[in-house]
Amino acid sequence: MAHDMAKSTIVRFTAKFLVVASGENSAENIPMIPGLQSFPGDVVHSSSYKSGKSYSGMNVLVIGSGNPGMEFAYDLAAYGANTSVIIRSPIHVMTKELIRLGMTLARRLPLNLVDKLLVMAVNLIFGNLSRYGIRRPKMDPMILKSKTGRSAVIDVGTVGLIKKGIIKVQGSISKIMGDIVEFQCSKKISFHNGESMLNGNGLPIKEYPNHWKGENGLYCAGLGRRGLAGIAADAKNIANGIKSVIGAMSS
């Protein structure tokens, strides 16, 4: 019996053989974190994630540093979300070209030799990532995959944004209190829907000349009460600010 998702009907099949190919990570798993039920924002599993576009300007925490988590973190940051990613366990980070090379070499060479070559290449490409909160497993990538089934993370640009500080790396969560996430290192960060840069009167909280820039890609123009010259200055500052962010992400 199978569920036809398109027609919302149940279909019955009769066959002599059945091949299950839904993938080893197909089952949805949301970790049990103390206080998660008190979080007022969105809690989205990777299976339901579509795009980072709707999270622009928000503080977003990605829990999990496997391939989906690291890809989502990049996507969220690209759409202007203030993105953090939790990396609890050691991981191997590689490019898709290195993965392809490793699979090719493994057909002819011992895995330990292939691993040595891959680790050398990774060091040249990414450098020492431990200073950014990314630790490498004691077991090398190909042997780790063959013995435990754990795959390397294929970098799509996430590591570059982590190095630039655009994506923040966090450790394990201790508990959640409303929109405050407390980590095991005792650090507390608020993850809520957007930042307010205006006071109750609709004027910038920050004083001139820093009034034009908020957090997470939020800007305001013409609220500095400096007339047309002030509006022109705001426009130039905002344009230059956005240009610098785009340049940092693309370089």
PDB file of C-alpha atoms in Angstrom:
ATOM      1  CA  MET A   1       0.000   0.000   0.000  1.00  0.00           C
ATOM      2  CA  ALA A   2       1.460   3.345  -1.060  1.00  0.00           C
ATOM      3  CA  HIS A   3       0.363   6.942  -0.584  1.00  0.00           C
ATOM      4  CA  ASP A   4       0.073   8.874  -3.856  1.00  0.00           C
ATOM      5  CA  MET A   5       1.111  12.346  -2.633  1.00  0.00           C
ATOM      6  CA  ALA A   6      -0.047  14.109  -5.802  1.00  0.00           C
ATOM      7  CA  LYS A   7      -3.598  12.695  -5.730  1.00  0.00           C
ATOM      8  CA  SER A   8      -3.851  12.143  -1.960  1.00  0.00           C
ATOM      9  CA  THR A   9      -4.996   8.588  -2.529  1.00  0.00           C
ATOM     10  CA  ILE A  10      -3.867   5.137  -1.413  1.00  0.00           C
ATOM     11  CA  VAL A  11      -2.619   2.858  -4.196  1.00  0.00           C
ATOM     12  CA  ARG A  12      -2.226  -0.914  -3.896  1.00  0.00           C
ATOM     13  CA  PHE A  13       0.539  -2.676  -5.798  1.00  0.00           C
ATOM     14  CA  THR A  14       0.998  -6.423  -6.300  1.00  0.00           C
ATOM     15  CA  ALA A  15       4.559  -7.519  -7.067  1.00  0.00           C
ATOM     16  CA  LYS A  16       7.046 -10.345  -6.542  1.00  0.00           C
ATOM     17  CA  PHE A  17       9.901  -8.028  -5.541  1.00  0.00           C
ATOM     18  CA  LEU A  18      10.150  -4.821  -3.530  1.00  0.00           C
ATOM     19  CA  VAL A  19      13.115  -2.406  -3.534  1.00  0.00           C
ATOM     20  CA  VAL A  20      13.183   0.158  -0.733  1.00  0.00           C
ATOM     21  CA  ALA A  21      15.318   3.146  -1.786  1.00  0.00           C
ATOM     22  CA  SER A  22      14.082   5.938   0.432  1.00  0.00           C
ATOM     23  CA  GLY A  23      17.580   6.694   1.760  1.00  0.00           C
ATOM     24  CA  GLU A  24      19.204   6.099   5.134  1.00  0.00           C
ATOM     25  CA  ASN A  25      18.296   9.599   6.387  1.00  0.00           C
ATOM     26  CA  SER A  26      14.687   9.707   5.236  1.00  0.00           C
ATOM     27  CA  ALA A  27      13.130   9.555   8.709  1.00  0.00           C
ATOM     28  CA  GLU A  28      12.443  12.991  10.193  1.00  0.00           C
ATOM     29  CA  ASN A  29      14.204  13.543  13.494  1.00  0.00           C
ATOM     30  CA  ILE A  30      13.830  16.708  15.579  1.00  0.00           C
ATOM     31  CA  PRO A  31      16.131  16.521  18.619  1.00  0.00           C
ATOM     32  CA  MET A  32      14.591  16.778  22.092  1.00  0.00           C
ATOM     33  CA  ILE A  33      16.013  20.037  23.419  1.00  0.00           C
ATOM     34  CA  PRO A  34      14.884  21.337  26.837  1.00  0.00           C
ATOM     35  CA  GLY A  35      12.574  24.306  26.310  1.00  0.00           C
ATOM     36  CA  LEU A  36      12.104  23.820  22.560  1.00  0.00           C
ATOM     37  CA  GLN A  37       8.320  23.973  22.995  1.00  0.00           C
ATOM     38  CA  SER A  38       8.680  27.495  24.408  1.00  0.00           C
ATOM     39  CA  PHE A  39      10.399  28.877  21.293  1.00  0.00           C
ATOM     40  CA  PRO A  40       8.009  31.403  19.669  1.00  0.00           C
ATOM     41  CA  GLY A  41       9.548  31.310  16.183  1.00  0.00           C
ATOM     42  CA  ASP A  42       9.520  28.766  13.369  1.00  0.00           C
ATOM     43  CA  VAL A  43      10.937  25.272  13.977  1.00  0.00           C
ATOM     44  CA  VAL A  44      11.502  23.717  10.543  1.00  0.00           C
ATOM     45  CA  HIS A  45      12.885  20.265   9.786  1.00  0.00           C
ATOM     46  CA  SER A  46      15.210  19.955   6.807  1.00  0.00           C
ATOM     47  CA  SER A  47      12.619  17.879   4.953  1.00  0.00           C
ATOM     48  CA  SER A  48      10.295  20.902   4.956  1.00  0.00           C
ATOM     49  CA  TYR A  49      12.906  23.559   4.142  1.00  0.00           C
ATOM     50  CA  LYS A  50      12.360  25.311   0.814  1.00  0.00           C
ATOM     51  CA  SER A  51      14.378  28.533   0.633  1.00  0.00           C
ATOM     52  CA  GLY A  52      16.095  31.109   2.803  1.00  0.00           C
ATOM     53  CA  LYS A  53      14.209  33.911   1.068  1.00  0.00           C
ATOM     54  CA  SER A  54      11.463  34.076   3.702  1.00  0.00           C
ATOM     55  CA  TYR A  55      14.061  34.373   6.503  1.00  0.00           C
ATOM     56  CA  SER A  56      15.832  37.472   5.214  1.00  0.00           C
ATOM     57  CA  GLY A  57      16.729  39.793   8.091  1.00  0.00           C
ATOM     58  CA  MET A  58      15.989  37.177  10.760  1.00  0.00           C
ATOM     59  CA  ASN A  59      18.240  35.459  13.288  1.00  0.00           C
ATOM     60  CA  VAL A  60      18.336  31.784  12.266  1.00  0.00           C
ATOM     61  CA  LEU A  61      19.993  28.832  13.993  1.00  0.00           C
ATOM     62  CA  VAL A  62      20.734  25.713  11.917  1.00  0.00           C
ATOM     63  CA  ILE A  63      21.058  22.618  14.099  1.00  0.00           C
ATOM     64  CA  GLY A  64      23.238  20.037  12.410  1.00  0.00           C
ATOM     65  CA  SER A  65      26.368  20.269  10.297  1.00  0.00           C
ATOM     66  CA  GLY A  66      25.792  17.492   7.803  1.00  0.00           C
ATOM     67  CA  ASN A  67      25.416  18.237   4.115  1.00  0.00           C
ATOM     68  CA  PRO A  68      21.810  19.541   4.389  1.00  0.00           C
ATOM     69  CA  GLY A  69      22.578  21.763   7.381  1.00  0.00           C
ATOM     70  CA  MET A  70      25.667  23.326   5.831  1.00  0.00           C
ATOM     71  CA  GLU A  71      23.863  23.893   2.524  1.00  0.00           C
ATOM     72  CA  PHE A  72      20.897  25.508   4.288  1.00  0.00           C
ATOM     73  CA  ALA A  73      23.238  27.742   6.305  1.00  0.00           C
ATOM     74  CA  TYR A  74      24.782  29.006   3.058  1.00  0.00           C
ATOM     75  CA  ASP A  75      21.376  29.542   1.466  1.00  0.00           C
ATOM     76  CA  LEU A  76      20.078  31.440   4.499  1.00  0.00           C
ATOM     77  CA  ALA A  77      23.144  33.679   4.635  1.00  0.00           C
ATOM     78  CA  ALA A  78      22.880  34.355   0.900  1.00  0.00           C
ATOM     79  CA  TYR A  79      19.343  35.654   1.458  1.00  0.00           C
ATOM     80  CA  GLY A  80      20.468  37.968   4.248  1.00  0.00           C
ATOM     81  CA  ALA A  81      19.573  35.940   7.327  1.00  0.00           C
ATOM     82  CA  ASN A  82      21.817  36.360  10.368  1.00  0.00           C
ATOM     83  CA  THR A  83      22.869  32.720  10.345  1.00  0.00           C
ATOM     84  CA  SER A  84      24.451  30.500  12.980  1.00  0.00           C
ATOM     85  CA  VAL A  85      25.128  26.780  12.612  1.00  0.00           C
ATOM     86  CA  ILE A  86      25.691  24.245  15.365  1.00  0.00           C
ATOM     87  CA  ILE A  87      28.727  22.018  14.787  1.00  0.00           C
ATOM     88  CA  ARG A  88      28.924  19.598  17.691  1.00  0.00           C
ATOM     89  CA  SER A  89      30.849  16.658  16.295  1.00  0.00           C
ATOM     90  CA  PRO A  90      34.093  16.564  14.267  1.00  0.00           C
ATOM     91  CA  ILE A  91      33.491  16.571  10.511  1.00  0.00           C
ATOM     92  CA  HIS A  92      35.515  16.228   7.336  1.00  0.00           C
ATOM     93  CA  VAL A  93      34.943  19.075   4.873  1.00  0.00           C
ATOM     94  CA  MET A  94      35.776  18.467   1.238  1.00  0.00           C
ATOM     95  CA  THR A  95      34.962  19.755  -2.222  1.00  0.00           C
ATOM     96  CA  LYS A  96      32.907  17.692  -4.643  1.00  0.00           C
ATOM     97  CA  GLU A  97      36.004  17.402  -6.853  1.00  0.00           C
ATOM     98  CA  LEU A  98      37.956  15.818  -3.979  1.00  0.00           C
ATOM     99  CA  ILE A  99      35.112  13.401  -3.289  1.00  0.00           C
ATOM    100  CA  ARG A 100      35.154  12.366  -6.944  1.00  0.00           C
ATOM    101  CA  LEU A 101      38.934  12.021  -6.895  1.00  0.00           C
ATOM    102  CA  GLY A 102      38.842   9.914  -3.738  1.00  0.00           C
ATOM    103  CA  MET A 103      36.257   7.539  -5.197  1.00  0.00           C
ATOM    104  CA  THR A 104      38.346   7.145  -8.350  1.00  0.00           C
ATOM    105  CA  LEU A 105      41.630   6.550  -6.512  1.00  0.00           C
ATOM    106  CA  ALA A 106      39.995   4.073  -4.108  1.00  0.00           C
ATOM    107  CA  ARG A 107      39.511   1.665  -7.008  1.00  0.00           C
ATOM    108  CA  ARG A 108      43.274   1.283  -7.430  1.00  0.00           C
ATOM    109  CA  LEU A 109      44.939   2.391  -4.178  1.00  0.00           C
ATOM    110  CA  PRO A 110      44.649   1.427  -0.491  1.00  0.00           C
ATOM    111  CA  LEU A 111      42.212   3.627   1.426  1.00  0.00           C
ATOM    112  CA  ASN A 112      44.841   4.827   3.885  1.00  0.00           C
ATOM    113  CA  LEU A 113      46.963   6.139   1.010  1.00  0.00           C
ATOM    114  CA  VAL A 114      43.972   7.788  -0.634  1.00  0.00           C
ATOM    115  CA  ASP A 115      43.118   9.409   2.694  1.00  0.00           C
ATOM    116  CA  LYS A 116      46.605  10.869   3.061  1.00  0.00           C
ATOM    117  CA  LEU A 117      46.354  12.473  -0.364  1.00  0.00           C
ATOM    118  CA  LEU A 118      42.867  13.844   0.358  1.00  0.00           C
ATOM    119  CA  VAL A 119      43.848  15.291   3.740  1.00  0.00           C
ATOM    120  CA  MET A 120      46.861  17.024   2.154  1.00  0.00           C
ATOM    121  CA  ALA A 121      44.589  18.548  -0.492  1.00  0.00           C
ATOM    122  CA  VAL A 122      42.038  19.636   2.129  1.00  0.00           C
ATOM    123  CA  ASN A 123      44.764  21.377   4.138  1.00  0.00           C
ATOM    124  CA  LEU A 124      45.865  23.282   1.045  1.00  0.00           C
ATOM    125  CA  ILE A 125      42.313  24.323   0.109  1.00  0.00           C
ATOM    126  CA  PHE A 126      40.782  25.143   3.499  1.00  0.00           C
ATOM    127  CA  GLY A 127      43.704  25.482   5.900  1.00  0.00           C
ATOM    128  CA  ASN A 128      43.272  24.901   9.634  1.00  0.00           C
ATOM    129  CA  LEU A 129      39.525  25.060  10.320  1.00  0.00           C
ATOM    130  CA  SER A 130      39.767  24.296  14.030  1.00  0.00           C
ATOM    131  CA  ARG A 131      40.155  28.013  14.766  1.00  0.00           C
ATOM    132  CA  TYR A 132      36.674  28.490  13.302  1.00  0.00           C
ATOM    133  CA  GLY A 133      35.065  25.746  15.389  1.00  0.00           C
ATOM    134  CA  ILE A 134      35.322  22.976  12.781  1.00  0.00           C
ATOM    135  CA  ARG A 135      37.226  19.977  14.151  1.00  0.00           C
ATOM    136  CA  ARG A 136      38.398  17.043  12.072  1.00  0.00           C
ATOM    137  CA  PRO A 137      37.680  13.422  13.132  1.00  0.00           C
ATOM    138  CA  LYS A 138      40.597  11.268  14.231  1.00  0.00           C
ATOM    139  CA  MET A 139      39.729   8.770  11.493  1.00  0.00           C
ATOM    140  CA  ASP A 140      40.448   9.934   7.924  1.00  0.00           C
ATOM    141  CA  PRO A 141      37.528  10.458   5.483  1.00  0.00           C
ATOM    142  CA  MET A 142      37.512   7.353   3.280  1.00  0.00           C
ATOM    143  CA  ILE A 143      38.197   4.936   6.148  1.00  0.00           C
ATOM    144  CA  LEU A 144      35.602   6.725   8.303  1.00  0.00           C
ATOM    145  CA  LYS A 145      33.022   6.254   5.547  1.00  0.00           C
ATOM    146  CA  SER A 146      33.835   2.580   5.052  1.00  0.00           C
ATOM    147  CA  LYS A 147      33.754   1.742   8.771  1.00  0.00           C
ATOM    148  CA  THR A 148      30.946   3.958  10.097  1.00  0.00           C
ATOM    149  CA  GLY A 149      28.990   5.141   7.048  1.00  0.00           C
ATOM    150  CA  ARG A 150      29.617   8.800   7.978  1.00  0.00           C
ATOM    151  CA  SER A 151      30.200  10.903   4.878  1.00  0.00           C
ATOM    152  CA  ALA A 152      32.303  14.019   4.487  1.00  0.00           C
ATOM    153  CA  VAL A 153      30.541  17.371   4.158  1.00  0.00           C
ATOM    154  CA  ILE A 154      30.733  18.739   0.622  1.00  0.00           C
ATOM    155  CA  ASP A 155      31.403  22.468   0.865  1.00  0.00           C
ATOM    156  CA  VAL A 156      29.163  24.704  -1.262  1.00  0.00           C
ATOM    157  CA  GLY A 157      30.735  27.944  -0.018  1.00  0.00           C
ATOM    158  CA  THR A 158      29.690  27.688   3.625  1.00  0.00           C
ATOM    159  CA  VAL A 159      33.257  27.430   4.914  1.00  0.00           C
ATOM    160  CA  GLY A 160      34.196  30.667   3.176  1.00  0.00           C
ATOM    161  CA  LEU A 161      31.323  32.503   4.860  1.00  0.00           C
ATOM    162  CA  ILE A 162      32.292  30.993   8.215  1.00  0.00           C
ATOM    163  CA  LYS A 163      35.852  32.259   7.777  1.00  0.00           C
ATOM    164  CA  LYS A 164      34.531  35.748   6.993  1.00  0.00           C
ATOM    165  CA  GLY A 165      32.298  35.725  10.051  1.00  0.00           C
ATOM    166  CA  ILE A 166      29.107  35.925   8.001  1.00  0.00           C
ATOM    167  CA  ILE A 167      28.007  32.525   9.342  1.00  0.00           C
ATOM    168  CA  LYS A 168      28.676  31.951  13.049  1.00  0.00           C
ATOM    169  CA  VAL A 169      29.627  28.522  14.438  1.00  0.00           C
ATOM    170  CA  GLN A 170      28.032  27.554  17.754  1.00  0.00           C
ATOM    171  CA  GLY A 171      28.476  24.558  20.053  1.00  0.00           C
ATOM    172  CA  SER A 172      25.921  22.289  21.705  1.00  0.00           C
ATOM    173  CA  ILE A 173      22.672  23.707  23.082  1.00  0.00           C
ATOM    174  CA  SER A 174      22.034  23.549  26.815  1.00  0.00           C
ATOM    175  CA  LYS A 175      18.425  24.773  26.801  1.00  0.00           C
ATOM    176  CA  ILE A 176      15.953  27.147  25.170  1.00  0.00           C
ATOM    177  CA  MET A 177      14.065  29.834  27.076  1.00  0.00           C
ATOM    178  CA  GLY A 178      11.560  31.511  24.787  1.00  0.00           C
ATOM    179  CA  ASP A 179      13.585  33.122  22.004  1.00  0.00           C
ATOM    180  CA  ILE A 180      16.840  32.802  23.987  1.00  0.00           C
ATOM    181  CA  VAL A 181      19.098  29.850  23.195  1.00  0.00           C
ATOM    182  CA  GLU A 182      21.654  29.010  25.859  1.00  0.00           C
ATOM    183  CA  PHE A 183      24.676  26.997  24.785  1.00  0.00           C
ATOM    184  CA  GLN A 184      26.750  24.656  26.931  1.00  0.00           C
ATOM    185  CA  CYS A 185      29.520  27.258  27.050  1.00  0.00           C
ATOM    186  CA  SER A 186      26.961  29.490  28.898  1.00  0.00           C
ATOM    187  CA  LYS A 187      26.661  31.888  25.943  1.00  0.00           C
ATOM    188  CA  LYS A 188      23.120  33.122  25.271  1.00  0.00           C
ATOM    189  CA  ILE A 189      21.802  34.351  21.910  1.00  0.00           C
ATOM    190  CA  SER A 190      18.352  35.601  20.945  1.00  0.00           C
ATOM    191  CA  PHE A 191      16.828  34.064  17.832  1.00  0.00           C
ATOM    192  CA  HIS A 192      13.708  36.035  16.992  1.00  0.00           C
ATOM    193  CA  ASN A 193      11.999  37.363  13.896  1.00  0.00           C
ATOM    194  CA  GLY A 194      13.926  40.448  12.962  1.00  0.00           C
ATOM    195  CA  GLU A 195      15.499  43.401  14.701  1.00  0.00           C
ATOM    196  CA  SER A 196      13.922  46.771  15.443  1.00  0.00           C
ATOM    197  CA  MET A 197      16.086  49.784  14.591  1.00  0.00           C
ATOM    198  CA  LEU A 198      13.385  52.366  15.325  1.00  0.00           C
ATOM    199  CA  ASN A 199      12.071  53.632  18.635  1.00  0.00           C
ATOM    200  CA  GLY A 200       8.441  54.127  19.621  1.00  0.00           C
ATOM    201  CA  ASN A 201       8.303  57.397  17.698  1.00  0.00           C
ATOM    202  CA  GLY A 202       9.456  55.765  14.468  1.00  0.00           C
ATOM    203  CA  LEU A 203      12.923  57.339  14.626  1.00  0.00           C
ATOM    204  CA  PRO A 204      16.300  55.514  14.605  1.00  0.00           C
ATOM    205  CA  ILE A 205      17.486  54.160  17.951  1.00  0.00           C
ATOM    206  CA  LYS A 206      21.109  54.775  16.963  1.00  0.00           C
ATOM    207  CA  GLU A 207      22.309  58.354  16.937  1.00  0.00           C
ATOM    208  CA  TYR A 208      23.545  60.269  13.887  1.00  0.00           C
ATOM    209  CA  PRO A 209      25.712  59.489  11.903  1.00  0.00           C
ATOM    210  CA  ASN A 210      25.248  55.723  12.544  1.00  0.00           C
ATOM    211  CA  HIS A 211      21.447  55.833  12.431  1.00  0.00           C
ATOM    212  CA  TRP A 212      21.116  54.425   8.897  1.00  0.00           C
ATOM    213  CA  LYS A 213      22.398  50.887   9.607  1.00  0.00           C
ATOM    214  CA  GLY A 214      20.491  48.239  11.548  1.00  0.00           C
ATOM    215  CA  GLU A 215      21.158  44.524  11.973  1.00  0.00           C
ATOM    216  CA  ASN A 216      20.797  41.597   9.558  1.00  0.00           C
ATOM    217  CA  GLY A 217      20.535  43.630   6.350  1.00  0.00           C
ATOM    218  CA  LEU A 218      18.123  46.250   7.669  1.00  0.00           C
ATOM    219  CA  TYR A 219      18.692  49.917   6.723  1.00  0.00           C
ATOM    220  CA  CYS A 220      16.756  53.193   6.886  1.00  0.00           C
ATOM    221  CA  ALA A 221      17.098  56.348   4.811  1.00  0.00           C
ATOM    222  CA  GLY A 222      15.809  59.852   5.438  1.00  0.00           C
ATOM    223  CA  LEU A 223      15.147  59.471   9.175  1.00  0.00           C
ATOM    224  CA  GLY A 224      18.201  61.354  10.410  1.00  0.00           C
ATOM    225  CA  ARG A 225      16.403  64.717  10.336  1.00  0.00           C
ATOM    226  CA  ARG A 226      19.191  66.247   8.248  1.00  0.00           C
ATOM    227  CA  GLY A 227      17.126  67.342   5.232  1.00  0.00           C
ATOM    228  CA  LEU A 228      17.936  66.490   1.614  1.00  0.00           C
ATOM    229  CA  ALA A 229      21.675  66.414   2.257  1.00  0.00           C
ATOM    230  CA  GLY A 230      21.114  63.866   5.027  1.00  0.00           C
ATOM    231  CA  ILE A 231      18.921  61.718   2.777  1.00  0.00           C
ATOM    232  CA  ALA A 232      21.601  61.751   0.068  1.00  0.00           C
ATOM    233  CA  ALA A 233      24.261  60.748   2.620  1.00  0.00           C
ATOM    234  CA  ASP A 234      22.043  57.930   3.903  1.00  0.00           C
ATOM    235  CA  ALA A 235      21.496  56.619   0.381  1.00  0.00           C
ATOM    236  CA  LYS A 236      25.236  56.539  -0.346  1.00  0.00           C
ATOM    237  CA  ASN A 237      26.043  54.862   2.973  1.00  0.00           C
ATOM    238  CA  ILE A 238      23.362  52.219   2.456  1.00  0.00           C
ATOM    239  CA  ALA A 239      24.481  51.500  -1.116  1.00  0.00           C
ATOM    240  CA  ASN A 240      28.102  51.147  -0.023  1.00  0.00           C
ATOM    241  CA  GLY A 241      27.077  48.973   2.937  1.00  0.00           C
ATOM    242  CA  ILE A 242      25.098  46.576   0.755  1.00  0.00           C
ATOM    243  CA  LYS A 243      27.888  46.520  -1.832  1.00  0.00           C
ATOM    244  CA  SER A 244      30.444  45.518   0.806  1.00  0.00           C
ATOM    245  CA  VAL A 245      28.205  42.669   2.051  1.00  0.00           C
ATOM    246  CA  ILE A 246      27.686  41.325  -1.476  1.00  0.00           C
ATOM    247  CA  GLY A 247      31.397  41.607  -2.187  1.00  0.00           C
ATOM    248  CA  ALA A 248      32.287  39.691   0.971  1.00  0.00           C
ATOM    249  CA  MET A 249      29.908  36.870   0.093  1.00  0.00           C
ATOM    250  CA  SER A 250      31.046  36.523  -3.523  1.00  0.00           C
ATOM    251  CA  SER A 251      34.797  36.832  -2.990  1.00  0.00           C
TER     252      SER A 251
END
